[in-house]
Amino acid sequence: MPTDDPTDTTDPTDTTKLVCLPYAGAGASFYRPWAALAGAALEIVPLQLPGRERLIDEPPHRDVHQALDDLLPQLWERLGDGDHKVALFGHSLGAVLAYELAHRLVTEPGIELAHLFVSGSPHPGRSREQRATGLSDDDFLARVGEFAGYRHPAFDDPEMREMLLPTLRADVEMHEAYVPSTLLPLDVPLTVVRGEDDTLVGHDAAASWNKASGRDFAYVEIPGGHMYLTESAPDLVGLIASKLR
């Protein structure tokens, strides 16, 4: 937003838009508090998948590539006309969504793709051995709890569980059935972030993202487990902002 403050030297045309992709079961609102943590040169742009929050009545996707077809018009609407400097962030399921979105945006006119940040995920060519798709409700939630290292209290409420479980199931199926559109390296700086105590995605699995980058690559660990970003958002947003300066 323009300002009349003569001491403010921020160039509004130089603002990087950080497009945030959701992890399984999450909605766009998860990322909204990041706006208060980001600097003036970083604008948080969370995208919303169907089956949650304001899109709760829309059927969730079960295929990553169909999800991207749905997210792209939303992104163009959020960006508006003109040229844009864009960075992408995604955690777990969001990491592969961000990776596929990067491949679609890298050749788009008017888009300067400044950086790809991926978190809590192995390289797209590596799938995790343990699966949750097809399990009974109780076993499914137990397995997802093992993956995440915690269980959201909403699933202990029968009404909330009935409302949220179909979307979480669809997201997990989407992630576990994911096949990358390409394994060609991106000509974009890439930073992979991992919770240092993540028992789902180990060091080697996270570091394997170096195969996806044809340019600058960085590997960073932040204290916490697989869902470190729920407690360490200031550290994560600070890291992202520092990489984009």
mmCIF file of C-alpha atoms in Angstrom:
data_model
loop_
_atom_site.group_PDB
_atom_site.id
_atom_site.type_symbol
_atom_site.label_atom_id
_atom_site.label_comp_id
_atom_site.label_asym_id
_atom_site.label_seq_id
_atom_site.Cartn_x
_atom_site.Cartn_y
_atom_site.Cartn_z
ATOM 1 C CA MET A 1 0.000 0.000 0.000
ATOM 2 C CA PRO A 2 1.462 3.434 -0.916
ATOM 3 C CA THR A 3 2.427 5.672 1.970
ATOM 4 C CA ASP A 4 2.894 9.409 2.427
ATOM 5 C CA ASP A 5 5.649 8.833 4.998
ATOM 6 C CA PRO A 6 8.796 10.493 3.521
ATOM 7 C CA THR A 7 11.002 8.150 5.567
ATOM 8 C CA ASP A 8 9.449 5.031 3.980
ATOM 9 C CA THR A 9 11.696 3.996 1.088
ATOM 10 C CA THR A 10 9.821 0.781 0.274
ATOM 11 C CA ASP A 11 9.140 0.432 -3.447
ATOM 12 C CA PRO A 12 5.621 -1.037 -3.755
ATOM 13 C CA THR A 13 6.460 -2.335 -7.253
ATOM 14 C CA ASP A 14 9.276 -4.460 -5.752
ATOM 15 C CA THR A 15 7.032 -6.400 -3.381
ATOM 16 C CA THR A 16 7.488 -10.167 -3.617
ATOM 17 C CA LYS A 17 4.263 -12.117 -3.411
ATOM 18 C CA LEU A 18 4.739 -15.312 -1.392
ATOM 19 C CA VAL A 19 2.154 -17.756 -2.735
ATOM 20 C CA CYS A 20 1.429 -20.360 -0.036
ATOM 21 C CA LEU A 21 0.057 -23.830 -0.790
ATOM 22 C CA PRO A 22 -1.773 -25.820 1.937
ATOM 23 C CA TYR A 23 -0.673 -29.052 3.570
ATOM 24 C CA ALA A 24 -3.195 -31.925 3.849
ATOM 25 C CA GLY A 25 -6.353 -30.823 5.624
ATOM 26 C CA ALA A 26 -5.285 -27.182 5.929
ATOM 27 C CA GLY A 27 -7.018 -24.098 4.602
ATOM 28 C CA ALA A 28 -5.747 -20.735 3.442
ATOM 29 C CA SER A 29 -6.391 -19.218 6.880
ATOM 30 C CA PHE A 30 -3.380 -21.097 8.282
ATOM 31 C CA TYR A 31 -1.089 -18.666 6.461
ATOM 32 C CA ARG A 32 -2.913 -15.415 7.202
ATOM 33 C CA PRO A 33 -1.021 -14.747 10.484
ATOM 34 C CA TRP A 34 2.191 -14.777 8.452
ATOM 35 C CA ALA A 35 1.304 -11.318 7.096
ATOM 36 C CA ALA A 36 2.114 -9.807 10.511
ATOM 37 C CA LEU A 37 5.463 -11.641 10.540
ATOM 38 C CA ALA A 38 6.517 -10.693 7.012
ATOM 39 C CA GLY A 39 8.389 -7.541 6.138
ATOM 40 C CA ALA A 40 7.015 -4.744 3.987
ATOM 41 C CA ALA A 41 8.606 -6.239 0.883
ATOM 42 C CA LEU A 42 6.768 -9.570 1.285
ATOM 43 C CA GLU A 43 3.051 -10.055 0.619
ATOM 44 C CA ILE A 44 1.442 -13.320 1.748
ATOM 45 C CA VAL A 45 -0.908 -14.829 -0.860
ATOM 46 C CA PRO A 46 -2.484 -18.068 0.460
ATOM 47 C CA LEU A 47 -4.420 -20.185 -2.039
ATOM 48 C CA GLN A 48 -7.541 -22.119 -1.090
ATOM 49 C CA LEU A 49 -8.361 -25.676 -2.140
ATOM 50 C CA PRO A 50 -12.022 -26.841 -2.242
ATOM 51 C CA GLY A 51 -13.562 -28.802 0.603
ATOM 52 C CA ARG A 52 -12.538 -26.433 3.408
ATOM 53 C CA GLU A 53 -13.343 -23.030 4.923
ATOM 54 C CA ARG A 54 -15.258 -20.831 2.461
ATOM 55 C CA LEU A 55 -15.168 -23.663 -0.115
ATOM 56 C CA ILE A 56 -16.388 -26.320 2.347
ATOM 57 C CA ASP A 57 -19.326 -27.306 0.111
ATOM 58 C CA GLU A 58 -17.136 -27.972 -2.957
ATOM 59 C CA PRO A 59 -15.795 -31.515 -3.460
ATOM 60 C CA PRO A 60 -12.072 -31.848 -2.664
ATOM 61 C CA HIS A 61 -9.542 -32.868 -5.284
ATOM 62 C CA ARG A 62 -7.859 -36.264 -5.353
ATOM 63 C CA ASP A 63 -5.336 -35.451 -8.077
ATOM 64 C CA VAL A 64 -2.507 -32.907 -7.793
ATOM 65 C CA HIS A 65 -2.638 -31.858 -11.450
ATOM 66 C CA GLN A 66 -6.402 -31.278 -11.370
ATOM 67 C CA ALA A 67 -5.898 -29.277 -8.187
ATOM 68 C CA LEU A 68 -3.402 -27.059 -9.996
ATOM 69 C CA ASP A 69 -5.873 -26.542 -12.849
ATOM 70 C CA ASP A 70 -8.283 -25.248 -10.192
ATOM 71 C CA LEU A 71 -5.731 -23.124 -8.325
ATOM 72 C CA LEU A 72 -4.301 -21.276 -11.328
ATOM 73 C CA PRO A 73 -7.388 -19.100 -12.061
ATOM 74 C CA GLN A 74 -7.515 -18.244 -8.342
ATOM 75 C CA LEU A 75 -3.860 -17.219 -8.467
ATOM 76 C CA TRP A 76 -4.347 -14.971 -11.504
ATOM 77 C CA GLU A 77 -7.307 -13.341 -9.785
ATOM 78 C CA ARG A 78 -5.233 -12.712 -6.644
ATOM 79 C CA LEU A 79 -2.263 -11.325 -8.580
ATOM 80 C CA GLY A 80 -4.190 -9.009 -10.866
ATOM 81 C CA ASP A 81 -2.825 -7.293 -13.959
ATOM 82 C CA GLY A 82 0.786 -6.291 -14.484
ATOM 83 C CA ASP A 83 4.152 -7.878 -13.788
ATOM 84 C CA HIS A 84 4.743 -9.747 -10.533
ATOM 85 C CA LYS A 85 7.694 -11.051 -8.561
ATOM 86 C CA VAL A 86 6.519 -14.324 -7.049
ATOM 87 C CA ALA A 87 7.925 -16.883 -4.616
ATOM 88 C CA LEU A 88 6.230 -20.168 -3.698
ATOM 89 C CA PHE A 89 5.999 -22.017 -0.377
ATOM 90 C CA GLY A 90 4.431 -25.362 0.379
ATOM 91 C CA HIS A 91 4.637 -27.869 3.226
ATOM 92 C CA SER A 92 4.181 -31.642 2.733
ATOM 93 C CA LEU A 93 1.313 -31.922 0.185
ATOM 94 C CA GLY A 94 1.813 -28.197 -0.368
ATOM 95 C CA ALA A 95 5.434 -28.847 -1.354
ATOM 96 C CA VAL A 96 4.469 -30.935 -4.379
ATOM 97 C CA LEU A 97 1.704 -28.459 -5.251
ATOM 98 C CA ALA A 98 4.290 -25.659 -5.122
ATOM 99 C CA TYR A 99 6.729 -27.711 -7.224
ATOM 100 C CA GLU A 100 4.138 -28.348 -9.934
ATOM 101 C CA LEU A 101 3.002 -24.722 -9.814
ATOM 102 C CA ALA A 102 6.623 -23.592 -10.244
ATOM 103 C CA HIS A 103 6.915 -25.629 -13.443
ATOM 104 C CA ARG A 104 3.772 -23.943 -14.760
ATOM 105 C CA LEU A 105 4.812 -20.405 -13.802
ATOM 106 C CA VAL A 106 8.464 -20.440 -14.801
ATOM 107 C CA THR A 107 7.674 -19.642 -18.449
ATOM 108 C CA GLU A 108 4.655 -17.377 -17.825
ATOM 109 C CA PRO A 109 5.048 -13.826 -19.189
ATOM 110 C CA GLY A 110 4.805 -11.167 -16.519
ATOM 111 C CA ILE A 111 5.888 -13.568 -13.760
ATOM 112 C CA GLU A 112 9.360 -13.404 -12.226
ATOM 113 C CA LEU A 113 9.616 -16.623 -10.233
ATOM 114 C CA ALA A 114 12.081 -15.578 -7.563
ATOM 115 C CA HIS A 115 12.299 -18.670 -5.327
ATOM 116 C CA LEU A 116 10.726 -22.018 -4.492
ATOM 117 C CA PHE A 117 10.509 -23.006 -0.805
ATOM 118 C CA VAL A 118 9.545 -26.609 -0.056
ATOM 119 C CA SER A 119 9.069 -28.054 3.412
ATOM 120 C CA GLY A 120 8.388 -31.407 5.066
ATOM 121 C CA SER A 121 8.623 -33.426 1.868
ATOM 122 C CA PRO A 122 11.005 -35.677 -0.030
ATOM 123 C CA HIS A 123 11.918 -34.964 -3.659
ATOM 124 C CA PRO A 124 8.880 -35.473 -5.957
ATOM 125 C CA GLY A 125 10.472 -38.587 -7.426
ATOM 126 C CA ARG A 126 10.511 -40.272 -4.005
ATOM 127 C CA SER A 127 7.280 -41.453 -2.390
ATOM 128 C CA ARG A 128 6.978 -42.389 1.262
ATOM 129 C CA GLU A 129 6.691 -46.058 2.119
ATOM 130 C CA GLN A 130 3.907 -45.836 4.717
ATOM 131 C CA ARG A 131 0.399 -45.151 3.406
ATOM 132 C CA ALA A 132 -2.887 -44.070 4.981
ATOM 133 C CA THR A 133 -5.204 -44.255 1.958
ATOM 134 C CA GLY A 134 -7.804 -47.033 2.260
ATOM 135 C CA LEU A 135 -7.582 -47.499 6.021
ATOM 136 C CA SER A 136 -10.634 -47.403 8.289
ATOM 137 C CA ASP A 137 -11.430 -44.002 9.797
ATOM 138 C CA ASP A 138 -9.794 -44.757 13.143
ATOM 139 C CA ASP A 139 -6.732 -46.367 11.574
ATOM 140 C CA PHE A 140 -6.492 -43.577 9.020
ATOM 141 C CA LEU A 141 -6.476 -40.866 11.703
ATOM 142 C CA ALA A 142 -3.973 -42.838 13.768
ATOM 143 C CA ARG A 143 -1.651 -43.200 10.769
ATOM 144 C CA VAL A 144 -1.950 -39.515 9.850
ATOM 145 C CA GLY A 145 -1.236 -38.681 13.499
ATOM 146 C CA GLU A 146 1.933 -40.759 13.243
ATOM 147 C CA PHE A 147 2.908 -38.912 10.072
ATOM 148 C CA ALA A 148 2.305 -35.449 11.516
ATOM 149 C CA GLY A 149 3.480 -36.159 15.046
ATOM 150 C CA TYR A 150 0.261 -34.741 16.489
ATOM 151 C CA ARG A 151 -3.529 -35.114 16.257
ATOM 152 C CA HIS A 152 -5.711 -32.080 15.695
ATOM 153 C CA PRO A 153 -8.280 -31.815 18.535
ATOM 154 C CA ALA A 154 -11.055 -31.156 15.989
ATOM 155 C CA PHE A 155 -11.035 -34.867 15.143
ATOM 156 C CA ASP A 156 -12.040 -35.726 18.712
ATOM 157 C CA ASP A 157 -15.378 -33.959 18.175
ATOM 158 C CA PRO A 158 -17.792 -36.282 16.292
ATOM 159 C CA GLU A 159 -19.470 -33.489 14.307
ATOM 160 C CA MET A 160 -16.191 -31.835 13.334
ATOM 161 C CA ARG A 161 -14.704 -35.211 12.459
ATOM 162 C CA GLU A 162 -17.601 -36.005 10.132
ATOM 163 C CA MET A 163 -17.189 -32.632 8.412
ATOM 164 C CA LEU A 164 -13.388 -32.610 8.089
ATOM 165 C CA LEU A 165 -12.488 -36.233 7.506
ATOM 166 C CA PRO A 166 -13.554 -36.488 3.816
ATOM 167 C CA THR A 167 -11.321 -33.569 2.847
ATOM 168 C CA LEU A 168 -8.370 -34.906 4.823
ATOM 169 C CA ARG A 169 -8.829 -38.315 3.208
ATOM 170 C CA ALA A 170 -8.929 -36.734 -0.262
ATOM 171 C CA ASP A 171 -5.802 -34.656 0.431
ATOM 172 C CA VAL A 172 -3.865 -37.659 1.709
ATOM 173 C CA GLU A 173 -4.948 -39.732 -1.298
ATOM 174 C CA MET A 174 -3.929 -36.862 -3.601
ATOM 175 C CA HIS A 175 -0.477 -36.774 -2.004
ATOM 176 C CA GLU A 176 0.055 -40.524 -1.919
ATOM 177 C CA ALA A 177 -1.088 -41.014 -5.535
ATOM 178 C CA TYR A 178 0.987 -38.097 -6.844
ATOM 179 C CA VAL A 179 3.118 -38.674 -9.938
ATOM 180 C CA PRO A 180 5.262 -35.684 -10.998
ATOM 181 C CA SER A 181 4.601 -34.140 -14.399
ATOM 182 C CA THR A 182 8.358 -33.847 -14.942
ATOM 183 C CA LEU A 183 11.595 -34.374 -13.065
ATOM 184 C CA LEU A 184 13.486 -31.774 -15.084
ATOM 185 C CA PRO A 185 15.321 -29.343 -12.760
ATOM 186 C CA LEU A 186 13.853 -25.889 -12.313
ATOM 187 C CA ASP A 187 15.878 -22.838 -13.268
ATOM 188 C CA VAL A 188 14.825 -21.242 -9.972
ATOM 189 C CA PRO A 189 16.577 -20.909 -6.584
ATOM 190 C CA LEU A 190 15.251 -23.618 -4.272
ATOM 191 C CA THR A 191 15.350 -23.868 -0.490
ATOM 192 C CA VAL A 192 14.213 -27.006 1.307
ATOM 193 C CA VAL A 193 13.219 -26.722 4.972
ATOM 194 C CA ARG A 194 12.880 -29.593 7.413
ATOM 195 C CA GLY A 195 11.973 -29.859 11.076
ATOM 196 C CA GLU A 196 15.135 -31.194 12.675
ATOM 197 C CA ASP A 197 13.141 -33.844 14.600
ATOM 198 C CA ASP A 198 10.902 -34.835 11.668
ATOM 199 C CA THR A 199 10.512 -38.629 11.832
ATOM 200 C CA LEU A 200 8.415 -38.771 8.623
ATOM 201 C CA VAL A 201 10.852 -37.004 6.286
ATOM 202 C CA GLY A 202 14.477 -37.720 7.105
ATOM 203 C CA HIS A 203 17.532 -35.642 6.240
ATOM 204 C CA ASP A 204 18.412 -37.590 3.088
ATOM 205 C CA ALA A 205 14.838 -37.538 1.792
ATOM 206 C CA ALA A 206 14.584 -33.771 2.264
ATOM 207 C CA ALA A 207 18.064 -33.097 0.867
ATOM 208 C CA SER A 208 17.143 -35.075 -2.272
ATOM 209 C CA TRP A 209 15.360 -31.907 -3.459
ATOM 210 C CA ASN A 210 18.764 -30.798 -4.777
ATOM 211 C CA LYS A 211 17.883 -32.842 -7.890
ATOM 212 C CA ALA A 212 14.989 -30.463 -8.576
ATOM 213 C CA SER A 213 17.096 -27.314 -8.689
ATOM 214 C CA GLY A 214 19.179 -26.184 -11.613
ATOM 215 C CA ARG A 215 20.331 -23.102 -9.716
ATOM 216 C CA ASP A 216 21.038 -22.087 -6.120
ATOM 217 C CA PHE A 217 20.067 -24.776 -3.613
ATOM 218 C CA ALA A 218 19.925 -24.495 0.180
ATOM 219 C CA TYR A 219 18.987 -26.975 2.903
ATOM 220 C CA VAL A 220 17.826 -25.609 6.267
ATOM 221 C CA GLU A 221 16.590 -27.253 9.453
ATOM 222 C CA ILE A 222 14.349 -25.538 12.009
ATOM 223 C CA PRO A 223 13.669 -26.897 15.528
ATOM 224 C CA GLY A 224 10.606 -29.122 15.707
ATOM 225 C CA GLY A 225 9.035 -32.202 14.158
ATOM 226 C CA HIS A 226 7.140 -32.686 10.916
ATOM 227 C CA MET A 227 4.696 -29.896 11.804
ATOM 228 C CA TYR A 228 7.391 -27.528 13.072
ATOM 229 C CA LEU A 229 5.797 -24.623 11.185
ATOM 230 C CA THR A 230 2.803 -24.552 13.558
ATOM 231 C CA GLU A 231 5.110 -23.431 16.386
ATOM 232 C CA SER A 232 8.072 -21.942 14.534
ATOM 233 C CA ALA A 233 6.324 -19.649 12.052
ATOM 234 C CA PRO A 234 8.449 -16.600 13.023
ATOM 235 C CA ASP A 235 11.657 -18.526 12.308
ATOM 236 C CA LEU A 236 10.299 -19.849 9.020
ATOM 237 C CA VAL A 237 8.961 -16.514 7.762
ATOM 238 C CA GLY A 238 12.207 -14.842 8.809
ATOM 239 C CA LEU A 239 14.163 -17.414 6.804
ATOM 240 C CA ILE A 240 11.981 -16.902 3.743
ATOM 241 C CA ALA A 241 12.246 -13.105 3.970
ATOM 242 C CA SER A 242 16.030 -13.273 4.298
ATOM 243 C CA LYS A 243 16.326 -15.455 1.187
ATOM 244 C CA LEU A 244 14.203 -13.016 -0.819
ATOM 245 C CA ARG A 245 16.060 -9.852 0.113
#
